[in-house]
Short mmCIF file of C-alpha atoms in Angstrom, two decimals:
data_model
loop_
_atom_site.label_atom_id
_atom_site.label_comp_id
_atom_site.label_asym_id
_atom_site.label_seq_id
_atom_site.Cartn_x
_atom_site.Cartn_y
_atom_site.Cartn_z
CA LEU A 29 0.00 -0.09 0.02
CA ASP A 30 1.50 3.30 -1.25
CA LEU A 31 0.33 6.14 1.16
CA THR A 32 2.97 8.50 0.17
CA SER A 33 3.07 11.91 -1.64
CA GLU A 34 5.91 13.48 -3.30
CA GLU A 35 8.41 12.50 -0.48
CA GLY A 36 8.00 8.79 -1.13
CA LEU A 37 6.31 7.97 -4.40
CA LEU A 38 9.52 6.70 -6.09
CA CYS A 39 9.57 4.05 -3.21
CA GLY A 40 6.27 2.51 -4.65
CA LYS A 41 7.46 3.01 -8.17
CA ILE A 42 10.46 1.05 -7.90
CA LEU A 43 8.76 -1.72 -5.92
CA ALA A 44 6.03 -1.89 -8.71
CA ASP A 45 8.73 -2.15 -11.30
CA LEU A 46 10.31 -5.08 -9.48
CA GLY A 47 6.98 -6.77 -9.66
CA ALA A 48 5.07 -5.74 -6.50
CA ASP A 49 1.11 -5.14 -6.76
CA VAL A 50 1.12 -1.63 -5.51
CA ILE A 51 -1.96 0.29 -4.67
CA LYS A 52 -1.67 4.10 -4.58
CA VAL A 53 -4.03 5.25 -1.94
CA GLU A 54 -4.93 8.83 -2.88
CA ARG A 55 -7.02 11.25 -0.90
CA PRO A 56 -10.20 12.74 -2.08
CA GLY A 57 -9.73 15.71 -4.39
CA GLY A 58 -6.32 14.26 -5.68
CA ASP A 59 -2.93 13.91 -4.32
CA SER A 60 -0.82 17.25 -4.22
CA ALA A 61 1.79 15.73 -6.40
CA ARG A 62 -0.62 16.02 -9.37
CA ASN A 63 -0.01 19.71 -9.40
CA ARG A 64 3.67 19.37 -9.71
CA GLY A 65 4.80 19.82 -13.61
CA PRO A 66 5.89 19.46 -16.12
CA PHE A 67 2.53 18.92 -17.56
CA TYR A 68 1.42 17.09 -20.96
CA LYS A 69 1.45 19.71 -23.65
CA ASN A 70 2.36 22.50 -21.13
CA MET A 71 -1.14 22.58 -19.94
CA PRO A 72 -1.37 22.57 -16.04
CA ASP A 73 -3.97 19.96 -15.09
CA PRO A 74 -4.12 17.56 -12.15
CA GLU A 75 -4.77 14.83 -14.92
CA LYS A 76 -1.73 15.82 -17.06
CA SER A 77 1.07 15.86 -14.63
CA LEU A 78 3.98 14.08 -16.20
CA PHE A 79 5.69 14.11 -12.76
CA TRP A 80 2.62 12.21 -11.46
CA TYR A 81 2.31 9.69 -14.26
CA ALA A 82 6.19 8.96 -14.15
CA LEU A 83 6.04 8.12 -10.49
CA ASN A 84 2.87 6.24 -10.39
CA ALA A 85 3.37 4.06 -13.31
CA ASN A 86 2.76 0.27 -12.82
CA LYS A 87 0.54 1.12 -9.74
CA ARG A 88 -3.09 0.46 -9.08
CA GLY A 89 -5.11 3.35 -7.38
CA ILE A 90 -7.75 3.80 -4.95
CA THR A 91 -9.18 7.14 -3.52
CA LEU A 92 -9.75 6.88 0.09
CA ASN A 93 -10.37 9.50 3.07
CA ILE A 94 -8.23 7.65 5.67
CA GLU A 95 -9.27 10.15 8.34
CA SER A 96 -12.85 8.90 8.21
CA SER A 97 -13.98 5.70 9.89
CA ASP A 98 -15.10 4.09 6.74
CA GLY A 99 -11.89 4.86 5.12
CA ARG A 100 -9.72 3.56 7.66
CA GLU A 101 -11.82 0.25 7.96
CA ILE A 102 -11.07 -0.22 3.93
CA VAL A 103 -7.39 0.28 4.71
CA LYS A 104 -7.36 -2.13 7.60
CA LYS A 105 -9.04 -4.57 5.19
CA LEU A 106 -6.31 -4.02 2.52
CA ILE A 107 -3.57 -4.23 5.33
CA GLN A 108 -4.86 -7.75 6.07
CA HIS A 109 -3.52 -9.09 2.71
CA ALA A 110 -0.82 -6.58 2.32
CA ASP A 111 3.19 -7.28 2.74
CA CYS A 112 4.12 -3.70 3.13
CA VAL A 113 2.76 -0.19 3.82
CA VAL A 114 4.79 2.97 2.89
CA GLU A 115 3.70 6.24 4.23
CA SER A 116 5.30 9.94 4.24
CA PHE A 117 2.90 11.71 6.57
CA PRO A 118 4.06 13.95 9.21
CA VAL A 119 5.55 12.08 12.31
CA GLY A 120 2.65 11.15 14.64
CA TYR A 121 -0.06 11.43 12.01
CA MET A 122 -0.49 7.91 11.48
CA LYS A 123 -0.54 7.13 15.20
CA ASN A 124 -3.45 9.90 15.54
CA ILE A 125 -5.49 8.08 13.18
CA GLY A 126 -4.87 4.67 14.43
CA LEU A 127 -2.76 3.41 11.60
CA ASP A 128 0.82 3.46 13.21
CA TYR A 129 2.90 0.38 13.10
CA GLN A 130 1.88 -0.79 16.66
CA SER A 131 -1.88 -0.76 15.48
CA ILE A 132 -1.64 -2.28 12.16
CA LYS A 133 0.61 -5.07 13.18
CA LYS A 134 -2.16 -6.26 15.19
CA ILE A 135 -4.04 -6.71 12.19
CA ASN A 136 -1.33 -8.29 10.17
CA ARG A 137 1.81 -9.42 12.66
CA LYS A 138 3.95 -9.81 9.41
CA ILE A 139 3.38 -6.45 7.89
CA ILE A 140 6.46 -4.25 7.13
CA MET A 141 5.66 -0.46 7.62
CA THR A 142 8.11 2.12 5.97
CA SER A 143 8.03 5.71 7.25
CA ILE A 144 9.40 8.39 5.20
CA SER A 145 9.87 11.79 7.04
CA PRO A 146 12.21 14.87 6.69
CA PHE A 147 14.32 14.15 9.73
CA GLY A 148 13.26 10.61 10.78
CA GLN A 149 10.71 9.37 13.66
CA GLU A 150 13.07 10.37 16.44
CA GLY A 151 15.42 13.02 17.60
CA PRO A 152 15.18 16.86 18.01
CA TYR A 153 14.10 17.67 14.43
CA ARG A 154 11.50 14.99 14.19
CA ASP A 155 8.59 17.44 14.29
CA TYR A 156 10.01 20.05 11.88
CA LYS A 157 8.55 20.38 8.35
CA ALA A 158 10.92 20.75 5.53
CA SER A 159 10.75 20.90 1.50
CA ASP A 160 12.89 19.05 -0.71
CA ILE A 161 15.50 22.05 -1.09
CA VAL A 162 15.66 22.29 2.83
CA CYS A 163 16.44 18.60 3.16
CA MET A 164 19.09 19.21 0.37
CA ALA A 165 20.58 22.09 2.43
CA MET A 166 20.53 20.06 5.76
CA GLY A 167 21.84 16.91 4.28
CA GLY A 168 24.96 19.04 2.92
CA PHE A 169 24.21 18.20 -0.61
CA LEU A 170 23.26 21.78 -1.65
CA TYR A 171 26.53 23.15 -0.60
CA LEU A 172 28.39 21.34 -3.59
CA CYS A 173 25.53 22.51 -6.08
CA GLY A 174 25.96 25.75 -8.32
CA ASP A 175 28.89 28.00 -9.13
CA PRO A 176 31.57 28.86 -6.66
CA ASP A 177 31.11 32.67 -6.81
CA ARG A 178 27.33 32.38 -6.09
CA PRO A 179 24.90 30.82 -3.45
CA PRO A 180 24.01 27.25 -3.98
CA VAL A 181 21.23 26.50 -6.23
CA GLY A 182 18.65 23.66 -6.22
CA ILE A 183 18.29 21.01 -8.65
CA SER A 184 15.37 20.96 -11.28
CA LEU A 185 13.71 17.69 -9.59
CA PRO A 186 13.34 16.64 -6.09
CA HIS A 187 16.35 14.90 -5.65
CA ALA A 188 16.23 14.67 -1.78
CA TYR A 189 12.76 12.89 -2.06
CA PHE A 190 14.26 10.54 -4.85
CA PHE A 191 17.27 9.79 -2.51
CA ALA A 192 15.02 8.80 0.17
CA GLY A 193 12.54 7.06 -1.96
CA GLY A 194 15.38 4.71 -3.52
CA ASP A 195 16.60 4.12 0.02
CA ALA A 196 12.97 3.29 1.34
CA ALA A 197 12.53 0.60 -1.52
CA ALA A 198 16.04 -0.86 -0.74
CA ALA A 199 15.29 -1.08 3.01
CA THR A 200 11.78 -2.43 2.19
CA MET A 201 13.07 -5.24 0.17
CA ILE A 202 15.69 -6.20 2.75
CA ALA A 203 12.95 -6.27 5.41
CA TYR A 204 10.77 -8.41 3.05
CA TYR A 205 13.79 -10.81 2.63
CA HIS A 206 14.27 -10.88 6.31
CA ARG A 207 10.49 -11.72 6.73
CA GLU A 208 10.53 -14.42 4.47
CA GLN A 209 13.38 -15.92 6.45
CA THR A 210 12.09 -15.17 10.09
CA GLY A 211 8.23 -14.43 9.69
CA GLU A 212 8.85 -11.20 11.40
CA GLY A 213 7.82 -7.64 10.15
CA GLN A 214 9.18 -4.51 11.04
CA TRP A 215 8.80 -0.73 11.09
CA ILE A 216 11.38 1.04 8.86
CA ASP A 217 12.37 4.71 9.61
CA ILE A 218 13.81 6.81 6.54
CA SER A 219 15.15 10.22 7.11
CA ILE A 220 15.18 12.18 3.93
CA GLN A 221 18.09 14.47 5.40
CA GLN A 222 20.16 11.39 6.26
CA SER A 223 19.47 9.97 2.71
CA VAL A 224 20.73 12.98 1.26
CA ALA A 225 23.82 13.10 3.62
CA LEU A 226 24.73 9.55 2.48
CA THR A 227 25.05 10.89 -1.33
CA SER A 228 27.92 13.09 -0.18
CA PHE A 229 30.00 10.20 1.28
CA ASN A 230 33.24 11.11 -0.98
CA SER A 231 33.25 14.57 0.77
CA VAL A 232 34.52 12.82 3.81
CA PRO A 233 37.53 11.10 2.51
CA TRP A 234 38.56 14.31 0.66
CA TRP A 235 38.91 15.73 4.13
CA GLU A 236 40.31 12.68 5.89
CA LEU A 237 42.95 12.27 3.30
CA SER A 238 43.85 15.70 1.95
CA GLN A 239 42.27 18.20 4.72
CA VAL A 240 40.35 19.75 1.57
CA ILE A 241 36.69 20.54 1.93
CA GLN A 242 35.07 20.15 -1.26
CA LYS A 243 33.46 23.28 -2.95
CA ARG A 244 31.29 24.02 -5.75
CA MET A 245 33.03 23.55 -9.06
CA ALA A 246 33.85 26.35 -11.53
CA PRO A 247 31.81 25.95 -14.76
CA PHE A 248 33.68 24.37 -17.69
#
């Protein structure tokens, strides 16, 4: 079950490409990601977002208001037969509506839940909100983007969300393999900031080996 928006759509897309039967649960009125361009023939329309189509290919879809009792009951029925639930709501939201990991594992003890949030489920920043570019900056990646004589610039697509979505898909598959071996489900905590930080792993050896802090490169 894919309960994500922009922050985690790539996770479900990767799992669907690998052969999983992914059901995208969309709120009434449409997911906010439908409003992100580019749009087919440059005509802004929730039904023509190429961003939406690209990240939801190979998924099935259902519209549910999971804040309503009827919507939650339908989700719970789907969870009974699901292997994984992926969500990207603010920390604490799923608990407030009774669909957190502790609750859904009572429905399906083997369920795997993957939560994607800006700064993870624990720690001092857990309740902070953040956009893609904020996560890029907090993860250190933005420092390396752009020209050296100008401030950092963002990259066209939401790369922080993509980094986190890829990590979430890999972690979900690892958890699925573990469950096939042991019968145990688990809750996966994906921090978008941490996913971004891990993409700059080469900057650490640069300092350790040469005491050089990498800078934005001059244009060719």
